[in-house]
Amino acid sequence: MLARIRSATVLGVDALGVDVEIDIANGLPSFTTVGLPLGAVKEGRERVAAALGNSGYQLPLRRITVNLAPADVQKRGSAFDLPVAIGILTASGQLEAGTLDRTLLLGELGLEGDLRPIRGALPIALAAGALGCDELILPAANVAEAAVVDGVAVRGATTLAQVCAHLGGAEPLAAVRTDGSALLGDARADVADFRDVKAQAAAKRALEVAAAGAHNVLMIGPPGTGKTMLARRLPGILPSLGMDEALDVTRIHSVAGLLPAGKALVTTRPFRAPHHTVSYAGLIGGGSVPRPGEVSLAHHGVLFLDEVAELPSHVLEVLRQPLEDGAVTISRAAMTLSYPARFLFVAAMNPCPCGHAGDPQRACCCPPQAVQRYLARISGPLLDRMDIHLSVPPVAYADLAGSEPAESSAAIRQRVEAARARQRERFADVPGVHANAHMGPRELARWIRIDAATEVVLRRAIERLGLSARAYHRVLKLARTLADLAGEDEIGPRHVAEAVQYRVLDRGEG
């Protein structure tokens, strides 16, 4: 007797359809799983056997063969427990379920027959239509995230018995629908506000420019000047997540197992701040069981690296690919996975090993050679990819003690969203480009025009600072964003001059 159940697994952040084939034949009792099962998939036979017995069913004392097709792709995770159990019940005649060709089943079984949550429910729900399925049955804890997807009937169950009752027609499970647009409506309640930051007007202006054009930022200043405080408030002035962006972010967190149980969507832009001791795999992704790294968890949000000069050079250099391509490719002998990684990169560092260079209140004890070696830990190619080099000076006591209210994040965000609206209109016909920082050579040639006076300012800056070709393009992109914030169609000398001011390391400052 043979049964075929539809299921799926996650590769990277995309779903792959898997056919769970169960054959029950005469012979010595055995339970064999084939089709490159790994780890939890192999152990599933023990969970399935116990769950069937404790749910009032029987495990046939015959030769049971489970095939997970396609057989040349490794299968990981515990989500195949439910389809295997349903397949055994169907093949042994204990369950009359009719046709299941358009039903996708996922779920981990507990020994009592209860259904436990799995990872990656959202990407599988997104792919259900392409896999030829219009019904998805999975643990109740995963229903909220999967039910955001249109075009598929999502049903949640808490036990194996409930699934059997639904498939047998005795007690149908209700389809659940989650209104994602309503969840995105009020998503900024707990976001930190720039109103809390005293003084630092120049730093706030630079971060406003960064948010308006998706430009990367390197902040340099002594300890205690507010670099981390400023960075943590950057998501509050970024444009709100759209539905497509929210689904992208949520599916990454779902695959990583970081989506809280019962939560349907990540509704605010991610802010990831790994410690400077983070490993290569922790930052970029990978590992023996590949999973997204911090750069992917920050997709459509902010990746903040404090004390960036303390990170090992080989860890820092892996940032160059995602900063350039907006994605991470992880190659292994058995497969190649790709994770999205389009984020706004913010880094902070001290100006010298002791941290007090340029501090009017404390003397720096570092020799010039030590300062140069410290700054050189950020390589030239990585530094070129930082659009804004921002000096963050200490805050005077009078500013700290002052009672004058600072500008709120909401007011700054209005200007940022107006600038982003101009960019969306500009790049409406350019796939993959949503902000000025994402422009390539073609977009630069098409959208950036400078007059004679502006060209003089730009030429002098290039010749005096010795900017690389990449840094030259970064200055042009910054100038374009400054013009957008001003509501102007053309780039002028003042826009280029301000853009050059944000390259403090190119000017030999720190």
XYZ file of C-alpha atoms in Angstrom:
510
model
C 0.000 0.000 0.000
C 1.321 3.415 -1.009
C 0.459 6.970 0.049
C 1.757 10.323 -1.170
C 1.558 13.453 1.017
C 2.569 16.981 -0.045
C 4.989 18.883 2.185
C 7.846 21.365 1.852
C 11.164 22.434 3.301
C 13.108 25.683 3.352
C 16.366 26.255 1.466
C 17.796 29.627 2.356
C 14.630 31.720 2.594
C 12.785 29.970 -0.231
C 10.535 26.916 -0.112
C 11.135 23.630 -1.902
C 8.229 21.232 -2.398
C 8.786 17.752 -0.973
C 6.676 14.672 -1.714
C 6.487 12.352 1.295
C 5.933 8.852 -0.107
C 5.075 6.015 2.273
C 5.123 2.375 1.279
C 3.895 -0.339 3.665
C 4.871 -3.847 2.555
C 5.013 -7.337 3.978
C 8.216 -8.274 5.765
C 9.966 -7.908 9.083
C 8.789 -4.818 10.992
C 11.013 -1.843 10.169
C 10.808 1.908 9.672
C 13.247 3.312 7.121
C 13.505 6.923 5.917
C 15.359 7.647 2.659
C 15.873 10.779 0.562
C 18.887 12.325 2.360
C 17.260 12.823 5.794
C 19.456 14.535 8.381
C 19.310 14.929 12.153
C 15.776 15.649 13.303
C 14.289 14.049 10.171
C 15.830 10.680 11.034
C 14.729 10.968 14.651
C 11.181 11.678 13.488
C 10.351 7.995 13.198
C 10.492 7.664 17.002
C 8.270 10.707 17.495
C 5.823 9.506 14.849
C 5.586 6.027 16.353
C 4.900 7.365 19.863
C 2.450 10.027 18.612
C 0.418 7.487 16.653
C 0.114 5.166 19.640
C -0.802 7.935 22.071
C -3.395 9.345 19.645
C -5.323 6.086 19.440
C -3.814 4.748 16.211
C -1.470 1.880 15.473
C 1.926 1.762 13.851
C 1.698 -1.171 11.386
C 4.034 -4.021 12.316
C 5.255 -4.289 8.740
C 8.059 -2.894 6.620
C 7.527 0.888 6.360
C 9.592 2.878 3.872
C 9.403 6.682 3.802
C 10.874 8.478 0.775
C 11.397 12.241 0.755
C 11.503 13.370 -2.859
C 13.457 14.922 -4.502
C 15.966 12.474 -3.107
C 19.092 14.480 -4.047
C 18.398 17.397 -1.666
C 19.248 17.169 2.023
C 16.220 17.401 4.337
C 16.504 19.084 7.729
C 14.144 19.908 10.561
C 11.161 18.310 12.250
C 8.378 19.575 9.968
C 8.017 16.205 8.197
C 6.613 14.461 11.296
C 2.986 15.323 10.493
C 2.996 14.364 6.781
C 4.778 11.097 7.615
C 2.187 10.249 10.274
C -0.726 11.093 7.945
C 0.901 9.067 5.183
C 1.229 6.021 7.396
C -2.401 6.281 8.499
C -3.545 6.676 4.893
C -1.412 3.848 3.522
C -2.507 1.480 6.304
C -6.201 2.258 5.807
C -6.703 3.813 9.262
C -7.598 7.181 7.696
C -9.916 7.756 4.733
C -8.811 11.188 3.662
C -9.737 11.359 0.000
C -7.417 13.249 -2.320
C -4.649 15.290 -0.717
C -2.951 16.455 -3.919
C -3.597 20.131 -3.167
C -3.022 20.027 0.597
C 0.339 20.885 2.147
C 1.081 19.462 5.609
C 3.780 20.552 8.050
C 4.365 20.049 11.748
C 6.507 18.572 14.494
C 4.863 15.912 16.628
C 5.233 15.552 20.357
C 5.125 12.095 21.893
C 1.506 12.642 23.024
C 0.435 13.569 19.500
C 0.508 17.325 20.051
C 1.690 19.611 17.247
C 4.631 21.892 17.956
C 5.738 24.995 16.008
C 8.230 24.822 13.163
C 10.545 27.248 11.417
C 9.899 28.743 8.003
C 6.095 28.607 7.888
C 5.808 31.960 6.107
C 8.124 31.215 3.146
C 6.318 27.912 2.640
C 2.931 29.647 2.711
C 4.211 32.192 0.181
C 5.264 29.362 -2.131
C 2.146 27.190 -1.654
C 0.421 28.462 -4.803
C 3.479 27.874 -6.960
C 3.672 24.346 -5.524
C 0.107 23.671 -6.713
C -1.521 23.712 -3.273
C -4.450 25.793 -2.051
C -4.645 24.415 1.523
C -1.976 24.504 4.226
C -2.306 22.588 7.502
C 0.284 23.302 10.180
C 0.639 23.781 13.975
C -1.661 26.396 15.482
C 1.359 28.342 16.793
C 2.419 29.054 13.183
C -0.994 30.010 11.846
C -0.686 33.770 12.442
C 2.389 34.215 10.238
C 1.215 31.879 7.473
C -2.288 33.380 7.371
C -0.911 36.721 6.161
C -0.568 35.180 2.696
C -3.455 35.494 0.252
C -4.591 32.673 -2.016
C -4.115 29.749 0.370
C -6.471 28.413 3.048
C -4.377 28.226 6.221
C -5.651 25.901 8.939
C -4.075 25.362 12.345
C -4.260 22.311 14.580
C -2.977 21.503 18.048
C -2.969 17.694 17.806
C -2.582 14.910 15.281
C -6.132 13.796 16.093
C -7.512 17.182 15.004
C -5.750 16.904 11.653
C -7.138 13.392 11.131
C -10.654 14.555 12.027
C -10.379 17.378 9.488
C -9.032 15.195 6.690
C -11.640 12.551 7.408
C -14.434 15.132 7.236
C -15.616 14.696 10.831
C -14.517 18.059 12.295
C -13.253 20.506 9.662
C -10.636 23.013 10.746
C -11.534 26.651 10.157
C -9.403 28.639 7.708
C -7.641 31.586 9.337
C -6.866 34.956 7.753
C -4.562 37.648 9.198
C -4.888 41.269 8.066
C -1.264 42.295 7.629
C -2.134 45.875 6.631
C -3.849 46.437 9.996
C -0.768 45.142 11.826
C 1.433 47.644 9.994
C -0.844 50.536 10.921
C 0.542 51.314 14.405
C 4.033 49.896 14.440
C 6.201 52.649 15.966
C 4.987 52.760 19.564
C 8.202 51.428 21.117
C 10.777 52.937 18.724
C 13.383 55.192 20.385
C 12.974 58.912 19.586
C 15.536 61.533 18.556
C 13.796 63.853 21.017
C 15.932 62.192 23.717
C 19.248 63.246 22.138
C 20.716 66.504 23.432
C 22.722 68.714 21.029
C 24.612 66.797 18.275
C 22.814 68.771 15.568
C 25.451 67.905 12.935
C 25.178 64.181 13.715
C 21.381 64.289 13.525
C 21.574 66.048 10.165
C 23.982 63.387 8.848
C 21.720 60.560 10.006
C 18.743 62.282 8.391
C 20.683 62.324 5.116
C 21.600 58.669 5.619
C 17.965 57.700 6.180
C 16.773 59.746 3.204
C 19.089 58.018 0.740
C 19.924 54.692 2.474
C 23.561 55.743 2.888
C 26.023 53.838 5.090
C 27.505 55.733 8.053
C 30.751 55.511 10.031
C 30.657 57.486 13.307
C 33.946 58.431 14.947
C 34.158 59.967 18.398
C 35.329 59.515 21.998
C 33.413 57.214 24.369
C 30.211 58.653 25.784
C 29.435 61.097 22.981
C 26.166 59.350 22.069
C 27.135 57.274 19.023
C 25.125 54.234 20.119
C 22.220 56.401 21.256
C 22.085 58.064 17.841
C 22.296 54.762 15.971
C 19.471 53.178 17.972
C 17.171 56.016 16.969
C 17.865 55.716 13.252
C 15.076 53.153 12.562
C 12.562 55.670 13.941
C 13.198 58.096 11.053
C 13.261 55.486 8.297
C 10.113 55.131 6.162
C 7.553 52.653 7.456
C 7.747 49.087 6.196
C 5.528 48.281 3.236
C 3.735 44.942 3.078
C 6.250 43.392 0.673
C 9.145 44.539 2.869
C 7.428 43.259 6.018
C 6.948 39.841 4.407
C 10.623 39.772 3.371
C 11.775 40.600 6.903
C 9.326 38.197 8.549
C 10.280 35.206 6.421
C 13.954 35.676 7.333
C 13.133 35.824 11.034
C 10.827 32.828 10.630
C 13.587 30.748 9.035
C 15.998 31.812 11.782
C 13.498 30.840 14.493
C 13.381 34.390 15.878
C 9.713 35.130 15.217
C 7.788 34.994 18.540
C 5.049 32.364 18.705
C 1.742 33.724 17.503
C 3.244 36.858 15.953
C 2.175 37.350 12.351
C 4.560 40.015 11.066
C 7.681 41.973 11.893
C 6.113 45.418 11.669
C 9.098 47.694 12.387
C 12.420 47.925 10.606
C 14.978 45.592 12.206
C 17.840 46.973 14.267
C 20.624 44.456 14.754
C 23.606 45.298 16.972
C 25.872 42.238 17.352
C 28.789 42.415 19.777
C 32.231 43.026 18.304
C 33.158 39.441 19.209
C 30.623 38.115 16.657
C 31.971 35.271 14.523
C 32.265 35.116 10.747
C 29.256 32.784 10.462
C 27.259 34.766 13.022
C 27.670 37.960 10.997
C 27.369 36.726 7.433
C 25.418 33.490 7.929
C 26.225 29.827 7.400
C 27.337 27.197 9.879
C 27.049 23.412 9.789
C 23.279 23.908 9.520
C 23.104 27.060 7.367
C 21.025 29.866 8.796
C 20.797 33.626 8.205
C 23.433 35.835 9.805
C 23.125 39.306 11.291
C 23.414 40.974 7.867
C 20.301 39.115 6.688
C 18.398 39.631 9.939
C 18.984 43.361 9.350
C 17.417 43.182 5.860
C 15.361 46.357 5.185
C 16.623 47.731 8.496
C 19.810 48.831 10.254
C 22.953 46.841 11.054
C 24.947 48.598 13.773
C 28.488 47.544 14.641
C 29.841 49.316 17.711
C 33.605 49.303 18.283
C 33.952 48.241 14.663
C 37.746 48.555 14.746
C 37.835 45.741 17.326
C 36.373 43.203 14.887
C 38.894 40.881 13.208
C 39.766 42.049 9.707
C 38.534 38.824 8.045
C 35.113 39.303 9.667
C 34.875 42.924 8.549
C 35.883 42.179 4.975
C 32.973 39.780 4.441
C 30.681 42.808 4.649
C 31.867 43.987 1.251
C 29.659 41.581 -0.740
C 26.346 42.351 0.994
C 27.101 46.086 0.992
C 27.653 45.958 -2.747
C 25.124 43.323 -3.862
C 22.405 43.431 -1.201
C 22.615 39.644 -0.809
C 24.835 36.946 0.697
C 25.778 33.752 -1.118
C 26.898 30.809 1.015
C 28.492 27.946 -0.892
C 28.772 24.455 0.519
C 29.730 21.156 -1.065
C 26.109 19.986 -1.115
C 24.361 23.250 -2.019
C 24.585 27.000 -2.541
C 22.208 29.241 -0.593
C 21.430 32.917 -1.011
C 20.081 35.201 1.719
C 18.869 38.789 1.115
C 20.923 41.441 2.915
C 19.901 44.952 1.859
C 20.498 47.011 4.999
C 21.649 50.423 6.132
C 25.071 49.906 7.705
C 26.046 52.060 10.678
C 29.420 51.590 12.376
C 30.957 53.378 15.350
C 34.550 53.568 16.524
C 36.844 55.575 18.758
C 39.327 57.952 17.123
C 42.299 56.159 18.711
C 43.040 53.160 20.978
C 42.522 55.157 24.201
C 39.489 56.912 22.717
C 40.365 60.480 23.670
C 41.931 61.918 20.516
C 40.219 65.231 19.816
C 38.558 65.320 23.252
C 39.061 68.811 24.745
C 38.576 67.478 28.285
C 40.906 64.472 28.229
C 44.390 64.128 26.841
C 45.146 61.371 24.332
C 48.048 59.133 25.363
C 48.433 57.343 22.012
C 51.486 57.949 19.805
C 50.708 59.010 16.210
C 51.736 55.616 14.824
C 49.262 53.836 17.116
C 46.477 56.150 15.995
C 47.242 55.472 12.332
C 47.360 51.720 12.908
C 44.032 51.876 14.734
C 42.299 53.816 11.972
C 43.839 51.522 9.345
C 41.901 48.560 10.767
C 39.068 49.763 8.527
C 40.394 48.847 5.095
C 40.266 51.242 2.166
C 37.730 49.168 0.162
C 35.380 48.969 3.156
C 35.851 52.648 3.959
C 34.966 53.556 0.376
C 31.610 51.819 0.869
C 30.780 54.099 3.793
C 29.058 57.108 2.254
C 29.206 59.242 5.397
C 32.190 59.576 7.747
C 30.767 61.397 10.728
C 32.734 63.014 13.556
C 30.769 62.918 16.838
C 32.315 65.324 19.378
C 31.704 65.366 23.147
C 28.598 67.207 24.335
C 29.122 70.272 26.514
C 27.546 70.421 29.976
C 25.395 73.416 29.030
C 23.812 71.388 26.213
C 23.243 68.352 28.440
C 21.609 70.430 31.165
C 19.578 72.564 28.770
C 15.808 72.260 28.717
C 15.234 73.219 25.095
C 13.278 70.359 23.446
C 14.960 68.539 20.594
C 13.294 67.775 17.283
C 11.277 64.571 17.338
C 11.792 61.548 15.107
C 8.317 62.099 13.633
C 9.283 65.550 12.341
C 12.526 64.268 10.837
C 10.743 61.272 9.313
C 8.383 63.559 7.396
C 11.335 65.077 5.534
C 12.878 61.647 4.992
C 9.654 60.212 3.572
C 9.273 63.209 1.235
C 12.793 62.606 -0.101
C 12.155 58.864 -0.459
C 8.931 59.598 -2.364
C 10.941 61.578 -4.919
C 13.328 58.637 -5.257
C 10.558 56.073 -5.672
C 9.125 58.163 -8.491
C 12.556 58.570 -10.061
C 13.422 54.880 -9.965
C 9.942 53.511 -10.696
C 11.159 51.812 -13.884
C 14.526 50.624 -12.490
C 14.327 47.161 -10.848
C 16.318 46.702 -7.649
C 16.928 50.428 -7.097
C 14.779 52.043 -4.397
C 17.054 54.756 -2.995
C 19.947 56.932 -4.129
C 22.569 54.767 -2.424
C 21.532 51.811 -4.637
C 22.281 53.612 -7.908
C 24.742 52.024 -10.308
C 26.789 53.710 -13.069
C 23.827 53.757 -15.458
C 21.543 55.424 -12.943
C 24.259 57.945 -12.041
C 24.680 58.893 -15.691
C 20.929 59.129 -16.173
C 19.853 61.022 -13.062
C 22.794 63.180 -12.019
C 23.543 66.332 -13.974
C 25.927 69.015 -12.689
C 26.508 72.510 -14.008
C 29.848 74.243 -14.488
C 29.975 75.827 -11.018
C 29.187 72.514 -9.340
C 31.800 70.720 -11.428
C 34.480 73.156 -10.231
C 33.673 72.395 -6.595
C 33.638 68.658 -7.265
C 36.919 68.673 -9.219
C 38.737 70.578 -6.494
C 37.498 68.162 -3.843
C 38.547 65.110 -5.866
C 42.016 66.504 -6.600
C 42.647 67.741 -3.054
C 41.388 64.632 -1.249
C 42.514 62.036 -3.795
C 39.137 60.275 -3.730
C 38.810 56.885 -5.417
C 36.320 56.310 -8.212
C 33.963 54.634 -5.739
C 34.243 57.522 -3.268
C 33.580 59.951 -6.126
C 30.350 58.120 -6.918
C 29.412 58.120 -3.226
C 29.781 61.905 -3.118
C 27.489 62.231 -6.146
C 24.867 59.988 -4.538
C 25.042 61.970 -1.299
C 24.656 65.224 -3.219
C 21.609 63.790 -4.985
C 20.050 62.928 -1.599
C 20.790 66.393 -0.221
C 19.022 67.900 -3.238
C 16.050 65.579 -2.653
C 15.816 66.681 0.987
C 15.785 70.274 -0.213
C 13.082 69.459 -2.758
C 15.308 70.445 -5.675
C 15.642 68.725 -9.047
C 19.252 69.713 -9.773
C 22.439 69.258 -7.760
C 24.139 72.522 -6.811
C 27.560 73.503 -5.400
C 26.250 73.581 -1.818
C 25.011 69.995 -2.111
C 28.415 68.791 -3.308
C 30.194 70.849 -0.653
C 28.080 69.336 2.139
C 28.555 65.839 0.705
C 32.335 66.298 0.774
C 32.112 67.438 4.412
C 30.811 63.972 5.269
C 34.101 62.370 4.147
C 36.172 63.311 7.228
C 38.591 60.410 6.897
C 39.295 61.340 3.277
C 40.086 64.835 4.548
C 42.603 63.397 7.016
C 40.398 64.063 10.037
C 39.248 61.704 12.759
